[in-house]
Coordinates of C-alpha atoms in Angstrom, one line a residue:
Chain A
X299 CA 0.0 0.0 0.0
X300 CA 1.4 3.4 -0.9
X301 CA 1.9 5.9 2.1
X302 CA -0.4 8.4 2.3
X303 CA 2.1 11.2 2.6
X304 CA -0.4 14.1 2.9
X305 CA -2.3 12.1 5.7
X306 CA 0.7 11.6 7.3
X307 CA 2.6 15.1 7.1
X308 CA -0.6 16.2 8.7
X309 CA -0.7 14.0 11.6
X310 CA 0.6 15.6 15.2
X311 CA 0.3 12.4 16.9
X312 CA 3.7 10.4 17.3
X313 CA 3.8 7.4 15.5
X314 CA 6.2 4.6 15.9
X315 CA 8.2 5.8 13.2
X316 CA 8.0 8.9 14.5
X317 CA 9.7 7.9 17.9
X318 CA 12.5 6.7 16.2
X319 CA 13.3 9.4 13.9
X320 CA 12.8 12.3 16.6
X321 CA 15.6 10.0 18.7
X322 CA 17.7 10.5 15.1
X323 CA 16.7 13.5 14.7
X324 CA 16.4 15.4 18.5
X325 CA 15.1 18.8 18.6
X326 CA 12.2 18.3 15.9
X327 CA 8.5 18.7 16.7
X328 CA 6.4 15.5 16.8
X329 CA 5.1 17.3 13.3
X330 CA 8.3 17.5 11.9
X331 CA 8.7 14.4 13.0
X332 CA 6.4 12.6 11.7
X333 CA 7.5 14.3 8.5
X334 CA 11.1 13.1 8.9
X335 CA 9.8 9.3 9.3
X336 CA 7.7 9.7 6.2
X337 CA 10.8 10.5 4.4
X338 CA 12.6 7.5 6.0
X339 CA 9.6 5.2 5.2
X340 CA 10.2 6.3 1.6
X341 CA 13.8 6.1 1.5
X342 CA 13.9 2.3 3.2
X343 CA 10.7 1.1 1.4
X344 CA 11.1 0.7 -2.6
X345 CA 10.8 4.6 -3.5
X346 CA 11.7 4.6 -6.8
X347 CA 9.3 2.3 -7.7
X348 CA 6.2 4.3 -6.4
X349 CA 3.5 5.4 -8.6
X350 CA 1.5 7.2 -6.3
X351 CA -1.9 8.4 -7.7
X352 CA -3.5 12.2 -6.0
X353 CA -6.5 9.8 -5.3
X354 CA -4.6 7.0 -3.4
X355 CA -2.6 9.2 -1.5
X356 CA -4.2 12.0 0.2
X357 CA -6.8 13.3 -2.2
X358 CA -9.8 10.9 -2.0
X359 CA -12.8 12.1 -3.3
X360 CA -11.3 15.1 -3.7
X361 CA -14.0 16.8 -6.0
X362 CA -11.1 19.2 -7.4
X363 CA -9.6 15.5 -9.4
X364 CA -12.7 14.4 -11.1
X365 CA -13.4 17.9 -12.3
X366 CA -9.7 18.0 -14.1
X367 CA -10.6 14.7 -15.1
X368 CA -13.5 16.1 -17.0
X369 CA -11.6 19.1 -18.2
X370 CA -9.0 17.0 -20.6
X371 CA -10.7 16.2 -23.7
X372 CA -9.9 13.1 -25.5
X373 CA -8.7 12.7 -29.5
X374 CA -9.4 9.5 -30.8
X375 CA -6.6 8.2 -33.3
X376 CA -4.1 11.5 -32.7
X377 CA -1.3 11.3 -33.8
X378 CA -2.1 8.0 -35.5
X379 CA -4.7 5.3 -35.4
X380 CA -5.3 4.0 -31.8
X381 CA -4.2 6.2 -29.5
X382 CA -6.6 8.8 -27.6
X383 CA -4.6 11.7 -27.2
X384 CA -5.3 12.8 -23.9
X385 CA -5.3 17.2 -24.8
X386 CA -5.0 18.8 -21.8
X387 CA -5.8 22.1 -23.8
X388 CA -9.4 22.3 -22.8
X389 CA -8.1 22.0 -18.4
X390 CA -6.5 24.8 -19.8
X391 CA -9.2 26.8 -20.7
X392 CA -11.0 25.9 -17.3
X393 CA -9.7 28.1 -15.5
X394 CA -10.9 26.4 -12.1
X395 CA -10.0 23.0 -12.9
X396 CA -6.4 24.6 -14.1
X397 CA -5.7 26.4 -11.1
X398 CA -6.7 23.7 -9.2
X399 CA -4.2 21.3 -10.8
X400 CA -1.0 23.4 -10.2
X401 CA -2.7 23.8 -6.5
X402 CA -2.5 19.9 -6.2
X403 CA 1.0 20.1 -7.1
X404 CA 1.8 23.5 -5.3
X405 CA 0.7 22.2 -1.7
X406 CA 2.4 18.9 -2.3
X407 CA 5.9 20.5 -2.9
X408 CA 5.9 23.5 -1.1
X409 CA 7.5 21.8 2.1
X410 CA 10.0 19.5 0.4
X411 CA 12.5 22.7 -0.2
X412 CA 12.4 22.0 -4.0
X413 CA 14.8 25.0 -5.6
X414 CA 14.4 23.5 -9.2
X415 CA 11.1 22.8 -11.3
X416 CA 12.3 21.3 -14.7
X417 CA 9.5 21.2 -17.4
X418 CA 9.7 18.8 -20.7
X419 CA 9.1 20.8 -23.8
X420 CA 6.5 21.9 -24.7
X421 CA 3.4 20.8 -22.3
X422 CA 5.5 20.6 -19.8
X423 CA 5.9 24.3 -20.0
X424 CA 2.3 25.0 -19.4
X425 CA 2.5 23.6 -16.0
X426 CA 6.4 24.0 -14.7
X427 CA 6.6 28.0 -14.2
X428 CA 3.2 28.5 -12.2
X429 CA 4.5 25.5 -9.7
X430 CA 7.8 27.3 -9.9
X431 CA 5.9 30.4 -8.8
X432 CA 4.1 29.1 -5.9
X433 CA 6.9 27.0 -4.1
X434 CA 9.7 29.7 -4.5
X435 CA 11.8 27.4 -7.4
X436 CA 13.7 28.5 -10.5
X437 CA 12.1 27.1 -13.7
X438 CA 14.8 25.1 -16.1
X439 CA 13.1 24.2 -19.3
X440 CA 14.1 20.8 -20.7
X441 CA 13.7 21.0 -24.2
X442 CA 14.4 19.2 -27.9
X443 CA 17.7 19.8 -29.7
X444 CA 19.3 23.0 -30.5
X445 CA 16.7 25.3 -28.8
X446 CA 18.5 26.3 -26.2
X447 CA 21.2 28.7 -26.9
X448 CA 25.0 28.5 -25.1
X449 CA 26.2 25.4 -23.8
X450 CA 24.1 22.2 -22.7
X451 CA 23.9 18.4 -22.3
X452 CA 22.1 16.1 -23.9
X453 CA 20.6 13.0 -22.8
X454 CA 19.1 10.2 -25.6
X455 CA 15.7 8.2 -25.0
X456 CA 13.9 6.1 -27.2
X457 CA 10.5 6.2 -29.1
X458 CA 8.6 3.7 -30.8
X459 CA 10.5 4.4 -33.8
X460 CA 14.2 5.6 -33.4
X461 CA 15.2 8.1 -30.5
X462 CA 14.6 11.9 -29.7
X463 CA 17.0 13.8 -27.0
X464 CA 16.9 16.4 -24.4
X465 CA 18.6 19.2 -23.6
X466 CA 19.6 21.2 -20.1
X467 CA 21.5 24.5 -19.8
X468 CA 25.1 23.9 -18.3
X469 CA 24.6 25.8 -14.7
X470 CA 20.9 26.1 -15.2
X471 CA 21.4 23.7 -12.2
X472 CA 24.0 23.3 -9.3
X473 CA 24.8 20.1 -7.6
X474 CA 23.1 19.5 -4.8
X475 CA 19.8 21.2 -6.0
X476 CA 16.3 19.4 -5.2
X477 CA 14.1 19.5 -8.4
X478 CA 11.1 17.5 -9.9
X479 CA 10.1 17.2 -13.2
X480 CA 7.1 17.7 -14.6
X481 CA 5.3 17.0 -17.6
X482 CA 1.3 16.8 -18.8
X483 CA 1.5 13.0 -19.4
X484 CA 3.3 9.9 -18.5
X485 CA 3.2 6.9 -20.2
X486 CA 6.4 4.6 -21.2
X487 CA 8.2 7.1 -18.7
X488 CA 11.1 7.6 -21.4
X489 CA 10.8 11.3 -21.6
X490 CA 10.9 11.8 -17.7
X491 CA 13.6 9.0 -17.7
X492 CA 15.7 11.2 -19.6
X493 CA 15.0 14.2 -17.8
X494 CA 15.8 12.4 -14.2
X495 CA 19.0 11.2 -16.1
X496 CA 20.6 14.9 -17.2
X497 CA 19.4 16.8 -13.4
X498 CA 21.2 13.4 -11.8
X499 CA 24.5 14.1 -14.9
X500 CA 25.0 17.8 -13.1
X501 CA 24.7 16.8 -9.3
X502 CA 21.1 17.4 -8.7
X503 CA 18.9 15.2 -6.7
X504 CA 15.4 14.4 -7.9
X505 CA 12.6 13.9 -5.6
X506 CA 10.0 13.2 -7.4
X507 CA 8.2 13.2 -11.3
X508 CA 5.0 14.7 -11.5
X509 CA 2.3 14.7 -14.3
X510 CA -1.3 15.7 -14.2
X511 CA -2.2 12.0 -16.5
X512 CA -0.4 8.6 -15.9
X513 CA -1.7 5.4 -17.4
X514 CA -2.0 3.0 -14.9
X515 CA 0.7 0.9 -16.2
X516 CA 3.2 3.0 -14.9
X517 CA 2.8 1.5 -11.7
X518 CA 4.4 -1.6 -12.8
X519 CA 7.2 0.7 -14.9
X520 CA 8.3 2.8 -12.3
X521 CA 12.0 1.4 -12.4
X522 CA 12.3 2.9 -15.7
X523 CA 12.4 6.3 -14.5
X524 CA 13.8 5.2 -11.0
X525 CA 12.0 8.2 -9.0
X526 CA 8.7 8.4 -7.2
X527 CA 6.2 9.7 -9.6
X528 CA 2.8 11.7 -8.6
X529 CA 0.3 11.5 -10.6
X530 CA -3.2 13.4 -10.8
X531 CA -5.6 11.1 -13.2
X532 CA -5.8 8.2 -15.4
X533 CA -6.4 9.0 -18.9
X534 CA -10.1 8.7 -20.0
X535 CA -11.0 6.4 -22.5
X536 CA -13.4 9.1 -24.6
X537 CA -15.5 11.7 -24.3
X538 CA -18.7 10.5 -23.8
X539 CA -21.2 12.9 -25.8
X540 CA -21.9 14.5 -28.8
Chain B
X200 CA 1.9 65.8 -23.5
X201 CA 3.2 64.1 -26.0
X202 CA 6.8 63.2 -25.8
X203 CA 8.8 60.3 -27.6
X204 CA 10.2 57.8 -25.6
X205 CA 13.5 57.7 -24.8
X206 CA 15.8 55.1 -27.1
X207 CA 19.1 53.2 -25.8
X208 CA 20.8 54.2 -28.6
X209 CA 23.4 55.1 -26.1
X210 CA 23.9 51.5 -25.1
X211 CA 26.3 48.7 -26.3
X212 CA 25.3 45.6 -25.6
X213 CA 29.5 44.0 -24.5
X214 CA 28.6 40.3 -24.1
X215 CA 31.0 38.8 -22.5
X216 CA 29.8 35.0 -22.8
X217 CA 27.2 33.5 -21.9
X218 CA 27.5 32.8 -17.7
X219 CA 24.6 32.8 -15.8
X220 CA 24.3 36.0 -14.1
X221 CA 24.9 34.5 -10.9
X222 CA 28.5 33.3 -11.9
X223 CA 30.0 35.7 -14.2
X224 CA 29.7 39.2 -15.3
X225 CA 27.2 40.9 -16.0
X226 CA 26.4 42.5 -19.7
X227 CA 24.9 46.2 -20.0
X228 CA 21.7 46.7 -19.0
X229 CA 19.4 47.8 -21.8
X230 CA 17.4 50.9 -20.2
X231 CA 14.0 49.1 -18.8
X232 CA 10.7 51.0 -19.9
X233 CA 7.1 49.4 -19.8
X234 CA 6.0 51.3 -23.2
X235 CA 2.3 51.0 -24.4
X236 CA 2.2 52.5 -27.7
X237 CA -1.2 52.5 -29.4
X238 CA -0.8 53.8 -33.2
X239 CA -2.4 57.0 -32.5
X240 CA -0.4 58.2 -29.8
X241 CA 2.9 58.4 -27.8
X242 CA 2.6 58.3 -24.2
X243 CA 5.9 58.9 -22.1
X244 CA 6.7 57.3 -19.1
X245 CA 9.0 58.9 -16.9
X246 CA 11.9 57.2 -15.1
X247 CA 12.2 59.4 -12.7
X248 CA 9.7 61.8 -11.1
X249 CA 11.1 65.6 -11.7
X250 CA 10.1 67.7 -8.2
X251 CA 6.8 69.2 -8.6
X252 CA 4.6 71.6 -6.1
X253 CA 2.5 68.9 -5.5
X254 CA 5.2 67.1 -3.1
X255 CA 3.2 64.0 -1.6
X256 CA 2.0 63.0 -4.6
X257 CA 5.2 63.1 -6.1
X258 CA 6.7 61.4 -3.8
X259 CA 4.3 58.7 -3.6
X260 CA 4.6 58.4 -7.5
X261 CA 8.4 58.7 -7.3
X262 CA 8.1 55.7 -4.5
X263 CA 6.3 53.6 -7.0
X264 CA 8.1 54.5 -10.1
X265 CA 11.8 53.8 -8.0
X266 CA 10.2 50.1 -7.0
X267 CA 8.8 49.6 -10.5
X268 CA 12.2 50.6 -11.9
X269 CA 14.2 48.0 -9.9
X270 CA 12.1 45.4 -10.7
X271 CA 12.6 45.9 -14.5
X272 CA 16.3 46.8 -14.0
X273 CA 16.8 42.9 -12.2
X274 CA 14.7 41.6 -14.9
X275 CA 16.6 43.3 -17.6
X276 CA 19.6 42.2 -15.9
X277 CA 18.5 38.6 -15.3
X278 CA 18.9 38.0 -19.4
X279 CA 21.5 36.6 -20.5
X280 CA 22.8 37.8 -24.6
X281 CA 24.0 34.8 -26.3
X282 CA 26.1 36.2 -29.3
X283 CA 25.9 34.2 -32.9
X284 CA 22.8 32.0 -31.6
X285 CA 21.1 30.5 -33.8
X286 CA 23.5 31.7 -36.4
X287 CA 26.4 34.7 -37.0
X288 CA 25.4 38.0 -36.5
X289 CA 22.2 37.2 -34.4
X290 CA 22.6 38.4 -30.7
X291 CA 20.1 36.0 -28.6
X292 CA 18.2 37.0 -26.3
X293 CA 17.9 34.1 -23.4
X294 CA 15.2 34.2 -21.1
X295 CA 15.9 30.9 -19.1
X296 CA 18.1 32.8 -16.9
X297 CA 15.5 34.9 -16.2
X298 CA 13.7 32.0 -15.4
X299 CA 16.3 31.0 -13.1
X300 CA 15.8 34.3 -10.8
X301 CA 12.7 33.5 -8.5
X302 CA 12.2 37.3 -7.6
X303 CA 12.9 38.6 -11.2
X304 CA 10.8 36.3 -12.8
X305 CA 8.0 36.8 -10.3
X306 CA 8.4 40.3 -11.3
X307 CA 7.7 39.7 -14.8
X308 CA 4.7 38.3 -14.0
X309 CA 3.5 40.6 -11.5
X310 CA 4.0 43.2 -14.1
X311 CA 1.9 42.0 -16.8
X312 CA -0.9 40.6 -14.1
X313 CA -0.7 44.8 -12.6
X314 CA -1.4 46.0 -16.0
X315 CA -4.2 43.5 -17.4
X316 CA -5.8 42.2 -14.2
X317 CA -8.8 45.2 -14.4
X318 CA -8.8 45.1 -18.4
X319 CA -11.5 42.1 -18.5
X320 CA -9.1 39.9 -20.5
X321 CA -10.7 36.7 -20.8
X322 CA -7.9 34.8 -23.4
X323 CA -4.4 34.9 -22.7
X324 CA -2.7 33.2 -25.9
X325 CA 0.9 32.2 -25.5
X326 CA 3.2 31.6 -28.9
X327 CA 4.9 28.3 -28.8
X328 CA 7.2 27.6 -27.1
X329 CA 8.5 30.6 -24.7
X330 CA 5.3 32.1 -24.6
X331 CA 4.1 28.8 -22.7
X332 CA 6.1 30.2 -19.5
X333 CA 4.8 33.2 -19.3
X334 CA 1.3 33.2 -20.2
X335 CA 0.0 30.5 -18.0
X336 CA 1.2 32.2 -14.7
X337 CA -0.4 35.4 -16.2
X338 CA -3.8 33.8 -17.1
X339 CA -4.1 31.9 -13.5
X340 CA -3.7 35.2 -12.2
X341 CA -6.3 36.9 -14.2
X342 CA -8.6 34.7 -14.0
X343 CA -8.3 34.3 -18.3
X344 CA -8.0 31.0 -20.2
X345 CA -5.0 30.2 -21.6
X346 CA -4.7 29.4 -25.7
X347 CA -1.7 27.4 -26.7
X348 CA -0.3 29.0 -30.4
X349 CA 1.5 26.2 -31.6
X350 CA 3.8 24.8 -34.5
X351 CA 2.1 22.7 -37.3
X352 CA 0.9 19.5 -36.1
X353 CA 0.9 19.5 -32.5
X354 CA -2.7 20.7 -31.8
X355 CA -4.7 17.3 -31.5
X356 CA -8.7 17.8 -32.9
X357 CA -10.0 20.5 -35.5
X358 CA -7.5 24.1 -35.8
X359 CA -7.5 27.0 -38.2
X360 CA -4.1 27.7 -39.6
X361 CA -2.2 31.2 -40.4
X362 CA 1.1 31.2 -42.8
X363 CA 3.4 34.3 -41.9
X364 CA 6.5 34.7 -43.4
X365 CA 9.9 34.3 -42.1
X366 CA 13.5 35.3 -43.6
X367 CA 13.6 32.6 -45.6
X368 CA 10.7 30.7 -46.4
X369 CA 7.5 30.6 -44.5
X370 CA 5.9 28.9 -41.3
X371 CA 2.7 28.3 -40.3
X372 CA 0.9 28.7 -36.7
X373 CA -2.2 26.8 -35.6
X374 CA -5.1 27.4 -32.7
X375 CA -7.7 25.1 -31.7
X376 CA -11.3 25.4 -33.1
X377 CA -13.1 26.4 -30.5
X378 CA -10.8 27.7 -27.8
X379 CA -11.8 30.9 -27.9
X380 CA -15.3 32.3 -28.8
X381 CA -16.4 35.7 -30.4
X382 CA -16.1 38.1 -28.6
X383 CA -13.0 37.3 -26.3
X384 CA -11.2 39.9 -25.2
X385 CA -7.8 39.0 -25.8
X386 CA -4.1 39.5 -24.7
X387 CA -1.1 37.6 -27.0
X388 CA 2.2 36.9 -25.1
X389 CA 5.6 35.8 -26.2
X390 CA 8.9 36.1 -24.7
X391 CA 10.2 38.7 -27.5
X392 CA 8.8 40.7 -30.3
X393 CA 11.4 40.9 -33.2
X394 CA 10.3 41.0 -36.6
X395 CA 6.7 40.7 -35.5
X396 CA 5.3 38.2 -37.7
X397 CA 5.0 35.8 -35.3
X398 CA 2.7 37.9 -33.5
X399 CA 0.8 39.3 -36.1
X400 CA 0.0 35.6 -37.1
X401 CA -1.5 35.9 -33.8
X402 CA -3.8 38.7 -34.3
X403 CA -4.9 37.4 -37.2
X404 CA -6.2 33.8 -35.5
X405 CA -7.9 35.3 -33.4
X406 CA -9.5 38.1 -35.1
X407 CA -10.9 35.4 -37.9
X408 CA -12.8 33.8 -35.0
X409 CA -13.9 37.6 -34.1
X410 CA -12.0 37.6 -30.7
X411 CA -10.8 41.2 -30.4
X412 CA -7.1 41.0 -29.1
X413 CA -7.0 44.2 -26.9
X414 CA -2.9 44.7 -26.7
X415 CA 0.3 42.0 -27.5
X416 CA 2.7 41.7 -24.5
X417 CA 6.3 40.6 -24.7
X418 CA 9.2 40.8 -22.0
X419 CA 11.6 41.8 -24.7
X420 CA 11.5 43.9 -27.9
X421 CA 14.3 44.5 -30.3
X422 CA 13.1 48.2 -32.3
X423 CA 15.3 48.1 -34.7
X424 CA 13.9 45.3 -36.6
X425 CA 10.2 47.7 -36.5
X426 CA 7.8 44.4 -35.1
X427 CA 5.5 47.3 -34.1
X428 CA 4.4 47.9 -37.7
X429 CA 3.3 44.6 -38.2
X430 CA 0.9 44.0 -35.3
X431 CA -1.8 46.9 -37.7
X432 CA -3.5 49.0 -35.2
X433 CA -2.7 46.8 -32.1
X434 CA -1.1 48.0 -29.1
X435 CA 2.1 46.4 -27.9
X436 CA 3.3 46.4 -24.5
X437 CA 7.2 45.2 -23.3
X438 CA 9.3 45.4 -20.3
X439 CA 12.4 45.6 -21.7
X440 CA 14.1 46.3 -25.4
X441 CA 17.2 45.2 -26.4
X442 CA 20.0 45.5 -29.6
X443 CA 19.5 43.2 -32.7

């Protein structure tokens, strides 16, 4: 069972694990505590294979999650025959459900002294600079080939078909640095795999991958990317009128 | 009183490469003015408040003006120039390391939300891909949708297209049918207004599906090359303007 971080962060009442860290850790509240032990739990159970969907952990029945659920509109056979392209352009447009979304992922980071938001070109951009805004972080854009000007590393992940690469800024980042990346969608997890791979290449640590969709199958394909990943919704099959 | 605003024709843009501002030195700054220029008429605005008999209300304007000037003398400072990018003779202008500066980049956006938050804007469209950084944060905080202007292709569903011309060749830009409706009142953002054909692309989207765009907003124009002209009777607004 994933931990329900939220729950937990939340929760004044020493727990067990609680105990142990505040004997670690002396001169913590039974708060900070408890937040302390959450980290352990993460750290000592399989982290970097947790998928953790907003609704398992923290947020259920939070109304806020089926109404961005509603808000992304599905494409049937985009880009090609078989896929529903999950277009989070219409959240966009609902300004509610859109500001509730970076929300979701503003409260959730706010504590975890995160100084770097990366974003994936280009949806990734949509979502990385208000999240940025609201915790305090810099912004670094991740982005394809020979956009970025000056010097960068690149890091290659496959497609389907053939490979695509990403790029950072040299210094965008220092070593040391806390970041997540985030992006609209995960599926494979190769894109965020490459992302984690070029913060980790200039000394930063990742905490976490965040996207507002994740098919469910990325519960199982978490070792791809190796970090926990936080997801909003599940993509929805289609749009069911007219 | 109409008075022409002041140029930085007295500024040489020495850029000494490309560090982040944090680790190296920094470049020039290009003089910082928030210009709105509507075709009809000039308006100044002054850097500094002059003295005037009316002494508290020039101080309080002198107190606003000297906060509002050091917010756009960080952000102009926060930019790095990247010389001979993408090609020779083509001094870049990088935003990421504005993006890298929480409190300049806040700025930014506090600037643009101060100046359209009471102008009933109910469409913020951002010009792939730059103008995805800015105009999010800006609509959230206006309460306006936000309109993704992309490259050919990348819009799933039913778009309308509009070709604008580029050096060489042409290019096309594409909006979702639908987005916005008639009537909108709408505000275009991108992170720099050079030739202006990117923008006036723009206008022209949205005015086919009768949204009237009420001004064009960049962080970054570059006069010389004149992108003004080609936005018709549309007003732009920028934050900073820099050398070609």
């Amino acid at each position: 069972m994933t931990p329900d971080i939220n729950k937990l962060n939340q929760n004044k009442t020493p727990t067990l694990c609680s105990i142990s860290s505040l004997l670690l850790f002396p001169n913590t509240s039974v708060s900070e505590g408890n937040t302390k032990a959450n980290h352990l739990f993460l750290f000592f159970s399989f982290s970097q294979h947790l998928a953790m969907f907003a609704e398992e952990n923290g947020l259920r029945g939070d109304p806020r999650l089926q109404a961005i659920s509603q808000a992304i509109r599905v494409v049937p056979h985009f880009p090609k025959q078989g896929i529903m392209f999950q277009d989070i352009t219409t959240l966009l447009l609902d300004h509610k459900a859109f500001k509730d979304t970076v929300d979701i992922f503003v409260d959730r980071y706010r504590d975890m002294h995160i100084s770097v938001v990366a974003g994936i070109e280009a949806r990734g951009f949509m979502f990385g600079p208000a999240i940025a805004l609201g915790i305090g972080a810099k912004f670094v854009p991740l982005r394809k080939p020979r956009k970025l000007p000056g010097e960068v590393i690149s890091e290659k992940y496959a497609l389907e078909y053939g490979t695509d690469c990403l790029e950072l800024h040299v210094g965008a980042v220092q070593p040391g640095e806390r970041a997540i990346v985030i992006d609209d969608l995960v599926a494979t997890g190769g894109t965020l795999s490459a992302g984690v791979k070029l913060l980790e290449r200039v000394g930063a640590e990742v905490v976490e991958c965040a996207c507002v969709i994740g098919v469910p199958e990325v519960k199982g394909q978490c070792r791809l990317i190796g970090k926990p990943l936080y997801v909003l919704v599940e993509p929805r099959q289609a749009d069911k009128c007219c | 009183m109409r008075v022409v605003c002041c140029s930085n024709s007295s500024l040489a843009v020495t850029a000494t490469l490309p560090s982040f501002p944090c680790l190296g030195p920094r470049f020039l700054p290009r003089i910082a003015i928030p210009i709105s220029i509507p075709s009809s008429a000039i308006r100044f605005l002054p850097l500094r408040s002059t003295a005037s008999p009316r002494q508290i209300t020039t101080m309080a304007s002198k107190n606003a003006q000297d906060q509002q000037d050091s917010r756009l003398e960080s952000i102009s400072s926060a930019i790095r120039v990247i010389p001979d990018f993408p090609k020779p003779g083509i001094m870049f202008q990088d935003i990421t390391t504005l993006l890298l500066d929480t409190k300049a980049f806040k700025d930014t956006i506090d600037l643009f939300v101060e100046r359209y938050r009471d102008k009933n804007i109910s469409v913020v469209a951002g010009i792939e891909a730059r103008g995805f950084i800015f105009g999010p944060p800006i609509a959230l905080a206006i309460g306006a949708k936000f309109v993704p202007m992309r490259k050919p292709n990348k819009l799933p569903g039913e778009v309308i297209s509009e070709e604008y011309s580029l050096e060489y060749g042409t290019d096309k830009m594409e909006m979702h049918v639908g987005a916005v409706q008639p009537g909108d009142r709408a505000l275009i953002i991108d992170d720099l207004i050079a030739t202006g054909g990117t923008l006036g692309a723009a206008i022209k989207l949205l005015e086919r599906v009768g949204v009237h765009v009420v001004e064009c907003a960049c962080v970054i124009e570059l006069p010389e090359l004149k992108g003004r002209d080609r936005l018709g009777d549309k007003p732009l607004f920028v934050l900073v303007k820099g050398m070609a």
